[in-house]
mmCIF file of C-alpha atoms in Angstrom:
data_model
loop_
_atom_site.group_PDB
_atom_site.id
_atom_site.type_symbol
_atom_site.label_atom_id
_atom_site.label_comp_id
_atom_site.label_asym_id
_atom_site.label_seq_id
_atom_site.Cartn_x
_atom_site.Cartn_y
_atom_site.Cartn_z
ATOM 1 C CA MET A 6 12.350 -14.744 -94.385
ATOM 2 C CA ALA A 7 11.557 -17.669 -92.118
ATOM 3 C CA LEU A 8 10.217 -16.572 -88.753
ATOM 4 C CA GLU A 9 10.872 -19.016 -85.895
ATOM 5 C CA MET A 10 7.846 -19.335 -83.632
ATOM 6 C CA LYS A 11 8.804 -20.339 -80.108
ATOM 7 C CA VAL A 12 6.613 -21.551 -77.268
ATOM 8 C CA PRO A 13 5.770 -18.502 -75.086
ATOM 9 C CA SER A 14 5.702 -18.869 -71.320
ATOM 10 C CA PRO A 15 2.066 -19.498 -70.242
ATOM 11 C CA GLY A 16 2.854 -18.426 -66.687
ATOM 12 C CA GLU A 17 5.308 -18.437 -63.852
ATOM 13 C CA SER A 18 6.875 -21.812 -62.959
ATOM 14 C CA ILE A 19 5.657 -23.464 -66.186
ATOM 15 C CA THR A 20 8.646 -24.774 -68.204
ATOM 16 C CA GLU A 21 6.987 -27.290 -70.512
ATOM 17 C CA VAL A 22 3.818 -27.551 -72.584
ATOM 18 C CA GLU A 23 2.309 -30.198 -74.815
ATOM 19 C CA ILE A 24 1.052 -29.722 -78.368
ATOM 20 C CA ALA A 25 -2.555 -30.808 -77.858
ATOM 21 C CA GLN A 26 -3.753 -30.088 -81.410
ATOM 22 C CA TRP A 27 -2.550 -28.351 -84.535
ATOM 23 C CA LEU A 28 -5.338 -26.213 -85.968
ATOM 24 C CA VAL A 29 -3.509 -25.896 -89.308
ATOM 25 C CA GLU A 30 -1.617 -28.272 -91.559
ATOM 26 C CA ASP A 31 1.969 -28.229 -92.706
ATOM 27 C CA GLY A 32 2.237 -25.965 -95.758
ATOM 28 C CA ASP A 33 -0.911 -23.947 -95.015
ATOM 29 C CA TYR A 34 -0.952 -20.185 -95.424
ATOM 30 C CA VAL A 35 -1.753 -18.577 -92.049
ATOM 31 C CA GLU A 36 -2.746 -15.035 -91.142
ATOM 32 C CA LYS A 37 -1.167 -13.062 -88.342
ATOM 33 C CA ASP A 38 -2.891 -13.677 -84.963
ATOM 34 C CA GLN A 39 -4.718 -16.722 -86.402
ATOM 35 C CA ALA A 40 -4.962 -19.558 -83.852
ATOM 36 C CA ILE A 41 -2.638 -22.255 -85.180
ATOM 37 C CA ALA A 42 -2.449 -24.669 -82.236
ATOM 38 C CA GLU A 43 -3.810 -25.596 -78.833
ATOM 39 C CA VAL A 44 -1.163 -26.225 -76.194
ATOM 40 C CA ASP A 45 -1.675 -27.880 -72.810
ATOM 41 C CA SER A 46 0.175 -26.806 -69.717
ATOM 42 C CA ASP A 47 -0.273 -28.415 -66.322
ATOM 43 C CA LYS A 48 -2.784 -25.671 -65.464
ATOM 44 C CA ALA A 49 -4.760 -24.797 -68.588
ATOM 45 C CA THR A 50 -5.204 -25.226 -72.344
ATOM 46 C CA LEU A 51 -4.200 -22.157 -74.334
ATOM 47 C CA GLU A 52 -4.346 -21.151 -77.998
ATOM 48 C CA LEU A 53 -1.108 -20.327 -79.845
ATOM 49 C CA PRO A 54 -1.575 -17.446 -82.342
ATOM 50 C CA ALA A 55 0.533 -16.957 -85.454
ATOM 51 C CA GLU A 56 3.094 -14.181 -85.022
ATOM 52 C CA ALA A 57 3.042 -13.286 -88.734
ATOM 53 C CA SER A 58 1.374 -14.141 -92.024
ATOM 54 C CA GLY A 59 2.923 -16.702 -94.349
ATOM 55 C CA ILE A 60 3.399 -20.386 -95.194
ATOM 56 C CA ILE A 61 3.776 -22.493 -92.044
ATOM 57 C CA THR A 62 6.133 -25.432 -91.541
ATOM 58 C CA LEU A 63 5.410 -27.525 -88.461
ATOM 59 C CA LYS A 64 8.367 -28.594 -86.347
ATOM 60 C CA ALA A 65 6.517 -30.554 -83.648
ATOM 61 C CA GLU A 66 3.924 -33.314 -83.663
ATOM 62 C CA GLU A 67 0.662 -33.457 -81.777
ATOM 63 C CA GLY A 68 1.350 -34.939 -78.355
ATOM 64 C CA ASP A 69 4.945 -33.718 -78.230
ATOM 65 C CA ALA A 70 6.151 -32.163 -74.974
ATOM 66 C CA VAL A 71 8.163 -29.047 -75.777
ATOM 67 C CA GLN A 72 10.094 -26.685 -73.583
ATOM 68 C CA VAL A 73 9.119 -23.013 -73.228
ATOM 69 C CA GLY A 74 11.213 -21.115 -75.764
ATOM 70 C CA GLU A 75 11.572 -24.093 -78.121
ATOM 71 C CA VAL A 76 10.800 -23.600 -81.847
ATOM 72 C CA VAL A 77 7.572 -25.396 -82.839
ATOM 73 C CA CYS A 78 7.057 -24.023 -86.330
ATOM 74 C CA LEU A 79 8.460 -21.761 -89.045
ATOM 75 C CA ILE A 80 6.530 -19.139 -90.951
ATOM 76 C CA ASP A 81 7.800 -18.042 -94.373
ATOM 77 C CA THR A 82 6.805 -14.368 -94.287
ATOM 78 C CA ASP A 83 7.987 -13.822 -97.915
ATOM 79 C CA ALA A 84 5.453 -16.315 -99.253
ATOM 80 C CA GLU A 85 2.496 -14.866 -101.099
ATOM 81 C CA LYS A 86 -1.031 -15.737 -100.091
ATOM 82 C CA PRO A 87 -2.410 -18.273 -102.579
ATOM 83 C CA GLY A 88 -5.379 -16.964 -104.441
ATOM 84 C CA GLY A 89 -6.249 -19.810 -106.776
ATOM 85 C CA ASP A 90 -7.675 -23.266 -106.616
ATOM 86 C CA SER A 91 -5.461 -25.926 -105.163
ATOM 87 C CA SER A 92 -6.891 -28.669 -107.368
ATOM 88 C CA ASP A 93 -3.820 -28.637 -109.668
ATOM 89 C CA LYS A 94 -1.555 -29.291 -106.730
ATOM 90 C CA LYS A 95 -3.799 -32.116 -105.555
ATOM 91 C CA GLU A 96 -3.662 -33.695 -109.023
ATOM 92 C CA GLU A 97 0.152 -33.447 -109.028
ATOM 93 C CA ASP A 98 0.322 -34.999 -105.568
ATOM 94 C CA SER A 99 -2.001 -37.772 -106.669
ATOM 95 C CA LYS A 100 0.123 -38.494 -109.753
ATOM 96 C CA GLU A 101 3.293 -38.501 -107.678
ATOM 97 C CA ASP A 102 1.744 -40.925 -105.162
ATOM 98 C CA LYS A 103 0.637 -43.169 -108.029
ATOM 99 C CA ASP A 104 4.129 -43.184 -109.548
ATOM 100 C CA LYS A 105 5.628 -44.063 -106.200
ATOM 101 C CA ALA A 106 3.149 -46.906 -105.738
ATOM 102 C CA GLU A 107 3.940 -48.296 -109.193
ATOM 103 C CA ALA A 108 7.659 -48.055 -108.541
ATOM 104 C CA LYS A 109 7.217 -49.869 -105.277
ATOM 105 C CA THR A 110 5.224 -52.628 -107.020
ATOM 106 C CA GLU A 111 7.920 -53.088 -109.623
ATOM 107 C CA THR A 112 10.714 -53.430 -107.070
ATOM 108 C CA PRO A 113 11.610 -57.124 -106.908
ATOM 109 C CA SER A 114 11.465 -58.724 -103.517
ATOM 110 C CA LYS A 115 14.651 -60.028 -102.017
ATOM 111 C CA PRO A 116 14.808 -63.803 -102.235
ATOM 112 C CA SER A 117 14.822 -65.735 -99.004
ATOM 113 C CA THR A 118 18.230 -66.975 -97.885
ATOM 114 C CA PRO A 119 18.723 -70.486 -96.524
ATOM 115 C CA ASP A 120 19.105 -69.030 -93.032
ATOM 116 C CA GLN A 121 15.746 -67.221 -93.291
ATOM 117 C CA LYS A 122 14.065 -70.417 -94.482
ATOM 118 C CA GLN A 123 15.512 -72.254 -91.507
ATOM 119 C CA ASP A 124 14.161 -69.451 -89.220
ATOM 120 C CA ASP A 125 10.725 -69.927 -90.736
ATOM 121 C CA LYS A 126 10.859 -73.608 -89.785
ATOM 122 C CA ASN A 127 12.070 -72.810 -86.273
ATOM 123 C CA TYR A 128 9.331 -70.214 -85.707
ATOM 124 C CA ALA A 129 6.216 -72.069 -86.758
ATOM 125 C CA SER A 130 2.734 -70.628 -86.300
ATOM 126 C CA GLY A 131 2.147 -69.644 -82.682
ATOM 127 C CA THR A 132 5.792 -70.109 -81.707
ATOM 128 C CA PRO A 133 7.213 -67.095 -79.814
ATOM 129 C CA SER A 134 10.578 -65.556 -80.483
ATOM 130 C CA PRO A 135 13.019 -65.719 -77.548
ATOM 131 C CA ALA A 136 12.222 -62.135 -76.538
ATOM 132 C CA ALA A 137 8.472 -62.738 -76.832
ATOM 133 C CA LYS A 138 8.772 -65.963 -74.825
ATOM 134 C CA LYS A 139 10.472 -64.090 -71.955
ATOM 135 C CA ILE A 140 7.805 -61.366 -71.901
ATOM 136 C CA LEU A 141 4.939 -63.861 -71.970
ATOM 137 C CA SER A 142 6.580 -65.798 -69.153
ATOM 138 C CA GLU A 143 6.693 -62.640 -67.029
ATOM 139 C CA LYS A 144 2.968 -62.114 -67.757
ATOM 140 C CA ASP A 145 2.278 -65.764 -66.912
ATOM 141 C CA MET A 146 0.700 -66.242 -70.346
ATOM 142 C CA ASP A 147 0.796 -69.103 -72.834
ATOM 143 C CA ALA A 148 1.969 -68.361 -76.385
ATOM 144 C CA LYS A 149 -0.976 -70.327 -77.796
ATOM 145 C CA ASP A 150 -3.294 -67.677 -76.367
ATOM 146 C CA VAL A 151 -1.595 -64.938 -78.407
ATOM 147 C CA GLN A 152 -2.344 -64.206 -82.062
ATOM 148 C CA GLY A 153 0.996 -63.942 -83.849
ATOM 149 C CA SER A 154 1.520 -61.206 -86.392
ATOM 150 C CA GLY A 155 4.938 -62.316 -87.606
ATOM 151 C CA LYS A 156 5.813 -64.373 -90.641
ATOM 152 C CA ASN A 157 4.004 -67.726 -90.672
ATOM 153 C CA GLY A 158 2.068 -66.620 -87.577
ATOM 154 C CA ARG A 159 5.076 -66.390 -85.280
ATOM 155 C CA VAL A 160 4.600 -64.444 -82.032
ATOM 156 C CA THR A 161 6.814 -61.372 -82.112
ATOM 157 C CA LYS A 162 8.118 -59.281 -79.231
ATOM 158 C CA GLU A 163 5.524 -56.595 -80.051
ATOM 159 C CA ASP A 164 2.735 -59.205 -79.908
ATOM 160 C CA ALA A 165 3.911 -60.242 -76.454
ATOM 161 C CA VAL A 166 4.145 -56.661 -75.193
ATOM 162 C CA ASN A 167 0.572 -55.917 -76.366
ATOM 163 C CA ALA A 168 -0.865 -59.211 -75.165
ATOM 164 C CA LYS A 169 -3.283 -59.115 -72.251
ATOM 165 C CA PRO A 170 -4.270 -61.908 -69.877
ATOM 166 C CA SER A 171 -7.695 -63.385 -70.468
ATOM 167 C CA MET A 172 -10.606 -61.468 -68.925
ATOM 168 C CA GLY A 173 -12.709 -64.608 -68.646
ATOM 169 C CA THR A 174 -14.895 -66.404 -71.153
ATOM 170 C CA PRO A 175 -15.552 -64.090 -74.126
ATOM 171 C CA GLY A 176 -19.139 -63.014 -74.674
ATOM 172 C CA ASN A 177 -21.027 -62.971 -77.940
ATOM 173 C CA GLY A 178 -21.029 -59.182 -78.392
ATOM 174 C CA THR A 179 -18.465 -56.748 -79.717
ATOM 175 C CA ARG A 180 -15.379 -56.457 -77.481
ATOM 176 C CA SER A 181 -13.492 -53.540 -79.010
ATOM 177 C CA GLU A 182 -11.448 -51.022 -77.102
ATOM 178 C CA SER A 183 -9.582 -47.800 -77.817
ATOM 179 C CA ARG A 184 -6.542 -46.034 -76.445
ATOM 180 C CA SER A 185 -5.874 -42.292 -76.311
ATOM 181 C CA LYS A 186 -3.095 -40.292 -74.736
ATOM 182 C CA MET A 187 -4.051 -38.296 -71.662
ATOM 183 C CA SER A 188 -3.507 -34.553 -72.050
ATOM 184 C CA MET A 189 -0.873 -32.836 -69.933
ATOM 185 C CA LEU A 190 -3.677 -31.055 -68.030
ATOM 186 C CA ARG A 191 -5.457 -34.335 -67.278
ATOM 187 C CA ARG A 192 -2.185 -35.996 -66.187
ATOM 188 C CA LYS A 193 -1.394 -33.053 -63.890
ATOM 189 C CA VAL A 194 -4.884 -33.191 -62.370
ATOM 190 C CA ALA A 195 -4.368 -36.916 -61.754
ATOM 191 C CA GLU A 196 -1.014 -36.301 -60.088
ATOM 192 C CA ARG A 197 -2.458 -33.550 -57.849
ATOM 193 C CA LEU A 198 -5.392 -35.728 -56.785
ATOM 194 C CA VAL A 199 -3.121 -38.632 -55.857
ATOM 195 C CA SER A 200 -0.753 -36.219 -54.103
ATOM 196 C CA ALA A 201 -3.651 -34.793 -52.073
ATOM 197 C CA LYS A 202 -4.682 -38.277 -50.955
ATOM 198 C CA ASN A 203 -1.154 -39.317 -50.088
ATOM 199 C CA GLU A 204 0.237 -36.155 -48.526
ATOM 200 C CA THR A 205 -2.684 -34.852 -46.450
ATOM 201 C CA ALA A 206 -4.608 -36.260 -43.527
ATOM 202 C CA MET A 207 -7.850 -35.871 -45.441
ATOM 203 C CA LEU A 208 -11.137 -36.450 -43.694
ATOM 204 C CA THR A 209 -14.727 -35.697 -44.769
ATOM 205 C CA THR A 210 -17.644 -34.634 -42.627
ATOM 206 C CA PHE A 211 -21.275 -34.377 -43.777
ATOM 207 C CA ASN A 212 -24.436 -32.437 -43.069
ATOM 208 C CA GLU A 213 -27.615 -31.489 -44.906
ATOM 209 C CA ALA A 214 -29.406 -28.220 -45.565
ATOM 210 C CA ASP A 215 -33.052 -27.394 -46.100
ATOM 211 C CA MET A 216 -33.049 -25.239 -49.220
ATOM 212 C CA SER A 217 -36.641 -23.985 -48.827
ATOM 213 C CA ALA A 218 -35.667 -20.422 -47.866
ATOM 214 C CA ILE A 219 -33.369 -20.041 -50.876
ATOM 215 C CA PHE A 220 -35.993 -21.569 -53.165
ATOM 216 C CA ASN A 221 -38.524 -19.000 -51.949
ATOM 217 C CA LEU A 222 -36.106 -16.087 -52.370
ATOM 218 C CA ARG A 223 -35.148 -17.133 -55.878
ATOM 219 C CA LYS A 224 -38.772 -17.665 -56.859
ATOM 220 C CA GLU A 225 -39.703 -14.162 -55.674
ATOM 221 C CA TYR A 226 -36.662 -12.179 -56.876
ATOM 222 C CA LYS A 227 -34.881 -14.060 -59.684
ATOM 223 C CA GLU A 228 -36.742 -12.325 -62.538
ATOM 224 C CA ASP A 229 -36.113 -8.854 -61.084
ATOM 225 C CA PHE A 230 -32.489 -9.786 -60.392
ATOM 226 C CA LYS A 231 -31.902 -10.955 -63.952
ATOM 227 C CA ALA A 232 -33.659 -7.939 -65.436
ATOM 228 C CA LYS A 233 -31.586 -5.554 -63.321
ATOM 229 C CA HIS A 234 -28.167 -7.230 -63.555
ATOM 230 C CA GLY A 235 -28.312 -9.354 -66.697
ATOM 231 C CA VAL A 236 -27.334 -12.527 -64.845
ATOM 232 C CA GLY A 237 -29.338 -15.222 -63.051
ATOM 233 C CA LEU A 238 -29.628 -15.539 -59.282
ATOM 234 C CA GLY A 239 -28.196 -19.014 -58.831
ATOM 235 C CA PHE A 240 -27.213 -21.182 -55.870
ATOM 236 C CA MET A 241 -23.495 -20.418 -56.141
ATOM 237 C CA SER A 242 -23.838 -16.870 -54.796
ATOM 238 C CA PHE A 243 -25.614 -18.174 -51.673
ATOM 239 C CA PHE A 244 -23.027 -20.902 -51.146
ATOM 240 C CA THR A 245 -20.091 -18.623 -51.813
ATOM 241 C CA LEU A 246 -21.213 -15.935 -49.363
ATOM 242 C CA ALA A 247 -22.090 -18.654 -46.822
ATOM 243 C CA VAL A 248 -18.507 -19.909 -47.176
ATOM 244 C CA VAL A 249 -17.126 -16.382 -46.623
ATOM 245 C CA ARG A 250 -19.142 -16.084 -43.424
ATOM 246 C CA ALA A 251 -18.019 -19.526 -42.186
ATOM 247 C CA LEU A 252 -14.350 -18.762 -42.983
ATOM 248 C CA ASP A 253 -14.622 -15.602 -40.857
ATOM 249 C CA ILE A 254 -15.847 -17.727 -37.954
ATOM 250 C CA TYR A 255 -13.337 -20.576 -38.499
ATOM 251 C CA PRO A 256 -10.157 -19.042 -40.013
ATOM 252 C CA ALA A 257 -8.192 -22.277 -39.706
ATOM 253 C CA VAL A 258 -10.177 -23.611 -42.686
ATOM 254 C CA ASN A 259 -8.772 -20.685 -44.706
ATOM 255 C CA SER A 260 -5.194 -21.778 -43.944
ATOM 256 C CA MET A 261 -2.410 -23.782 -45.537
ATOM 257 C CA ILE A 262 0.666 -25.650 -44.367
ATOM 258 C CA ASP A 263 4.037 -24.339 -45.555
ATOM 259 C CA GLY A 264 6.805 -26.568 -44.196
ATOM 260 C CA LYS A 265 6.606 -26.247 -40.431
ATOM 261 C CA GLU A 266 4.423 -23.152 -40.569
ATOM 262 C CA MET A 267 0.714 -22.541 -40.903
ATOM 263 C CA ILE A 268 -0.353 -19.643 -43.102
ATOM 264 C CA THR A 269 -3.792 -18.142 -42.429
ATOM 265 C CA TYR A 270 -5.213 -15.744 -45.012
ATOM 266 C CA ASP A 271 -7.288 -12.658 -44.228
ATOM 267 C CA TYR A 272 -8.695 -12.573 -47.775
ATOM 268 C CA LYS A 273 -10.947 -15.195 -49.349
ATOM 269 C CA ASP A 274 -9.964 -16.355 -52.826
ATOM 270 C CA ILE A 275 -12.555 -19.016 -53.643
ATOM 271 C CA SER A 276 -11.794 -21.634 -56.291
ATOM 272 C CA ILE A 277 -14.779 -23.066 -58.150
ATOM 273 C CA ALA A 278 -14.501 -26.459 -59.797
ATOM 274 C CA VAL A 279 -15.936 -26.382 -63.330
ATOM 275 C CA SER A 280 -15.933 -28.899 -66.160
ATOM 276 C CA GLY A 281 -14.085 -27.744 -69.291
ATOM 277 C CA PRO A 282 -13.496 -29.392 -72.657
ATOM 278 C CA LYS A 283 -10.130 -30.699 -71.464
ATOM 279 C CA GLY A 284 -11.354 -31.875 -68.073
ATOM 280 C CA LEU A 285 -11.701 -30.396 -64.596
ATOM 281 C CA MET A 286 -10.631 -26.790 -64.181
ATOM 282 C CA VAL A 287 -10.570 -24.728 -61.005
ATOM 283 C CA PRO A 288 -10.595 -20.971 -61.724
ATOM 284 C CA VAL A 289 -10.418 -18.551 -58.798
ATOM 285 C CA MET A 290 -12.704 -15.722 -57.673
ATOM 286 C CA ARG A 291 -10.508 -13.113 -55.948
ATOM 287 C CA ASN A 292 -11.382 -11.280 -52.728
ATOM 288 C CA VAL A 293 -14.855 -12.733 -52.531
ATOM 289 C CA GLU A 294 -15.308 -11.076 -49.129
ATOM 290 C CA ASN A 295 -15.813 -7.836 -51.105
ATOM 291 C CA LEU A 296 -18.346 -9.227 -53.564
ATOM 292 C CA THR A 297 -22.138 -8.939 -53.446
ATOM 293 C CA PHE A 298 -24.641 -11.481 -54.805
ATOM 294 C CA ARG A 299 -24.425 -9.699 -58.152
ATOM 295 C CA GLY A 300 -20.630 -9.709 -58.060
ATOM 296 C CA VAL A 301 -20.416 -13.420 -57.340
ATOM 297 C CA GLU A 302 -22.880 -14.371 -60.035
ATOM 298 C CA ASN A 303 -21.029 -12.252 -62.620
ATOM 299 C CA GLU A 304 -17.676 -13.828 -61.679
ATOM 300 C CA VAL A 305 -19.064 -17.370 -61.755
ATOM 301 C CA LYS A 306 -20.562 -16.769 -65.206
ATOM 302 C CA ARG A 307 -17.409 -15.098 -66.550
ATOM 303 C CA LEU A 308 -15.055 -17.820 -65.381
ATOM 304 C CA ALA A 309 -17.363 -20.671 -66.390
ATOM 305 C CA LEU A 310 -17.690 -19.323 -69.945
ATOM 306 C CA LYS A 311 -13.925 -18.832 -70.290
ATOM 307 C CA ALA A 312 -13.298 -22.361 -69.030
ATOM 308 C CA ARG A 313 -15.893 -23.802 -71.430
ATOM 309 C CA ASP A 314 -14.393 -21.919 -74.384
ATOM 310 C CA GLY A 315 -10.833 -22.912 -73.447
ATOM 311 C CA LYS A 316 -9.822 -19.270 -72.909
ATOM 312 C CA ILE A 317 -9.086 -19.427 -69.192
ATOM 313 C CA THR A 318 -5.641 -18.035 -68.331
ATOM 314 C CA VAL A 319 -3.039 -19.487 -66.021
ATOM 315 C CA ASP A 320 -3.325 -16.510 -63.687
ATOM 316 C CA GLU A 321 -7.046 -17.160 -63.331
ATOM 317 C CA MET A 322 -6.290 -20.773 -62.340
ATOM 318 C CA THR A 323 -3.557 -19.938 -59.823
ATOM 319 C CA GLY A 324 -4.049 -19.506 -56.104
ATOM 320 C CA GLY A 325 -7.248 -19.916 -54.124
ATOM 321 C CA THR A 326 -7.622 -20.403 -50.387
ATOM 322 C CA PHE A 327 -10.747 -22.603 -50.408
ATOM 323 C CA THR A 328 -12.683 -24.557 -53.066
ATOM 324 C CA ILE A 329 -16.374 -25.118 -53.791
ATOM 325 C CA SER A 330 -17.312 -28.077 -56.000
ATOM 326 C CA ASN A 331 -20.857 -28.441 -57.295
ATOM 327 C CA GLY A 332 -21.360 -32.072 -58.264
ATOM 328 C CA GLY A 333 -25.085 -31.569 -57.990
ATOM 329 C CA VAL A 334 -25.243 -30.195 -61.511
ATOM 330 C CA PHE A 335 -24.361 -33.687 -62.743
ATOM 331 C CA GLY A 336 -26.819 -35.408 -60.421
ATOM 332 C CA SER A 337 -24.478 -36.345 -57.596
ATOM 333 C CA MET A 338 -26.319 -37.156 -54.380
ATOM 334 C CA LEU A 339 -23.317 -37.523 -52.054
ATOM 335 C CA SER A 340 -19.537 -37.519 -52.507
ATOM 336 C CA THR A 341 -16.229 -37.073 -50.684
ATOM 337 C CA PRO A 342 -14.505 -34.277 -52.645
ATOM 338 C CA ILE A 343 -10.700 -34.298 -52.766
ATOM 339 C CA ILE A 344 -8.790 -31.300 -51.409
ATOM 340 C CA ASN A 345 -7.258 -28.959 -53.975
ATOM 341 C CA PRO A 346 -3.669 -28.675 -52.648
ATOM 342 C CA PRO A 347 -2.156 -26.669 -51.057
ATOM 343 C CA GLN A 348 -5.580 -25.654 -49.751
ATOM 344 C CA SER A 349 -6.900 -27.288 -46.606
ATOM 345 C CA GLY A 350 -10.610 -27.489 -47.335
ATOM 346 C CA ILE A 351 -13.188 -28.100 -50.085
ATOM 347 C CA LEU A 352 -16.988 -27.921 -49.859
ATOM 348 C CA GLY A 353 -19.039 -30.315 -51.945
ATOM 349 C CA MET A 354 -22.533 -29.325 -53.072
ATOM 350 C CA HIS A 355 -24.931 -32.006 -54.299
ATOM 351 C CA ASN A 356 -28.279 -32.346 -56.015
ATOM 352 C CA ILE A 357 -31.405 -31.032 -54.296
ATOM 353 C CA ILE A 358 -34.013 -33.724 -53.688
ATOM 354 C CA GLU A 359 -37.423 -33.384 -52.122
ATOM 355 C CA ARG A 360 -37.425 -35.653 -49.080
ATOM 356 C CA PRO A 361 -39.690 -36.154 -46.071
ATOM 357 C CA VAL A 362 -38.196 -34.503 -42.969
ATOM 358 C CA ALA A 363 -39.458 -33.947 -39.425
ATOM 359 C CA ILE A 364 -40.431 -30.301 -38.824
ATOM 360 C CA ASP A 365 -41.806 -29.452 -35.347
ATOM 361 C CA GLY A 366 -42.954 -33.000 -34.829
ATOM 362 C CA LYS A 367 -44.594 -33.292 -38.236
ATOM 363 C CA VAL A 368 -43.401 -34.864 -41.495
ATOM 364 C CA GLU A 369 -43.024 -32.381 -44.338
ATOM 365 C CA ILE A 370 -41.637 -32.586 -47.839
ATOM 366 C CA ARG A 371 -38.638 -30.231 -48.169
ATOM 367 C CA PRO A 372 -35.921 -29.622 -50.836
ATOM 368 C CA MET A 373 -32.855 -31.057 -49.132
ATOM 369 C CA MET A 374 -29.195 -31.012 -50.114
ATOM 370 C CA TYR A 375 -26.347 -33.057 -48.645
ATOM 371 C CA LEU A 376 -23.217 -31.065 -47.883
ATOM 372 C CA ALA A 377 -19.693 -32.516 -47.622
ATOM 373 C CA LEU A 378 -16.559 -30.854 -46.257
ATOM 374 C CA SER A 379 -13.230 -32.559 -46.923
ATOM 375 C CA TYR A 380 -10.431 -31.034 -44.872
ATOM 376 C CA ASP A 381 -6.804 -31.522 -43.882
ATOM 377 C CA HIS A 382 -6.956 -32.867 -40.336
ATOM 378 C CA ARG A 383 -3.355 -31.825 -39.718
ATOM 379 C CA ILE A 384 -4.419 -28.210 -39.163
ATOM 380 C CA ILE A 385 -8.224 -28.387 -38.914
ATOM 381 C CA ASP A 386 -9.667 -30.130 -35.899
ATOM 382 C CA GLY A 387 -12.901 -32.076 -35.897
ATOM 383 C CA LYS A 388 -14.619 -29.391 -33.846
ATOM 384 C CA GLU A 389 -13.706 -26.700 -36.371
ATOM 385 C CA SER A 390 -14.705 -28.777 -39.386
ATOM 386 C CA VAL A 391 -18.084 -29.679 -37.936
ATOM 387 C CA GLY A 392 -18.652 -26.097 -36.777
ATOM 388 C CA PHE A 393 -17.730 -24.764 -40.203
ATOM 389 C CA LEU A 394 -20.241 -27.045 -41.926
ATOM 390 C CA VAL A 395 -22.940 -26.141 -39.382
ATOM 391 C CA ALA A 396 -22.253 -22.443 -40.105
ATOM 392 C CA ILE A 397 -22.773 -23.162 -43.810
ATOM 393 C CA LYS A 398 -26.041 -24.954 -43.033
ATOM 394 C CA GLU A 399 -27.275 -22.095 -40.852
ATOM 395 C CA ALA A 400 -26.557 -19.488 -43.526
ATOM 396 C CA LEU A 401 -28.317 -21.521 -46.229
ATOM 397 C CA GLU A 402 -31.382 -22.131 -44.089
ATOM 398 C CA SER A 403 -31.578 -18.505 -42.890
ATOM 399 C CA PRO A 404 -30.084 -16.473 -45.775
ATOM 400 C CA GLU A 405 -32.237 -13.393 -45.261
ATOM 401 C CA GLU A 406 -30.975 -13.019 -41.702
ATOM 402 C CA LEU A 407 -27.369 -14.219 -41.972
ATOM 403 C CA LEU A 408 -26.396 -13.287 -45.555
ATOM 404 C CA MET A 409 -28.657 -10.303 -46.297
ATOM 405 C CA ASP A 410 -28.906 -8.471 -42.960
ATOM 406 C CA ASN A 411 -32.732 -8.762 -43.163
ATOM 407 C CA ASN A 412 -32.791 -6.515 -46.242
ATOM 408 C CA VAL A 413 -33.196 -8.702 -49.320
ATOM 409 C CA LYS A 414 -33.659 -5.925 -51.885
ATOM 410 C CA LYS A 415 -30.561 -4.066 -50.699
ATOM 411 C CA ALA A 416 -28.507 -7.292 -50.694
ATOM 412 C CA LEU A 417 -29.648 -8.082 -54.237
ATOM 413 C CA GLU A 418 -29.188 -4.437 -55.292
ATOM 414 C CA LEU A 419 -32.748 -4.163 -56.556
#
């Protein structure tokens, strides 16, 4: 019996996916629940498991966009699992290919007609066809600058379509290039970023934070924290809880526009931008206002590992009321992060650099980090945005007082 495998729905509102990669080949024997393909939606990359054991017949190519519910492969469940060597089959295939090649060689070529010979004279080397000539004219290019691939060197329509204007005097080195199709996830991210720039009144404000207090706390307690909880005491927990505090003070930053209305959320679902194998992903930590330092670090680790392994779910990527992006892990000194719509704010963290700063009239070397807040100016005023960023700065520079209630061990659950 041939079982039809259809594309399952990855999540609400998703109607189409793209076959990113087949993990098996046509005619392979697959086991039930074996991962047979990776499919891209506009939110995440997911694995497609086999629904039964048997011989698989692929019905879609890599790169194909297929509708949810559409058949992408057949599995012959009556087929027996092969137990022997497949070398005999390979030899048969090789012989068959050889026979085909010999037959093709023996097939006489069709003699040229007088009309074809006349065409060859009309389209001499470097001469474009009418269609190619029109395309090159639109590109403001000369046919002599295009290498013809047609008979006798004629410039075909395809040559004209692929031709590119000169990029200046060629150098002496290799000038190769490659093309690859963007995944559905990457294309969706691109669309959302352009949409955010075009449809919001985005503005960015900056500040800096002295990270000395956090450095001292981590130096003193990180080993005990890891031994007790099995996870490191990183910077994300300090930043996340600083954001929760600032959102309490400035709730407009935890708001979104819905038509002519402004929705303000009492809960804090914090999106964290992480780099996955298929590009940028933004999983969400839910109800962060209820999490401790340990809770945040565990969630960050869990979501980051799932994103890295390509196992993040659509539900874990959906929602979020505010985003934190840590470009500092890649060495970024300063940036203007783009809002993650429909959210109204995103905080950018950057690398920590020791710099000379004035402290009580004296120059000292301190670990400093630039902070950036991009926000939608339609609902967040300048006063609120600046105040929000100052509140972040205050919490980072005085974490024991503002994030730990002057009881570090209790806050870290040690």
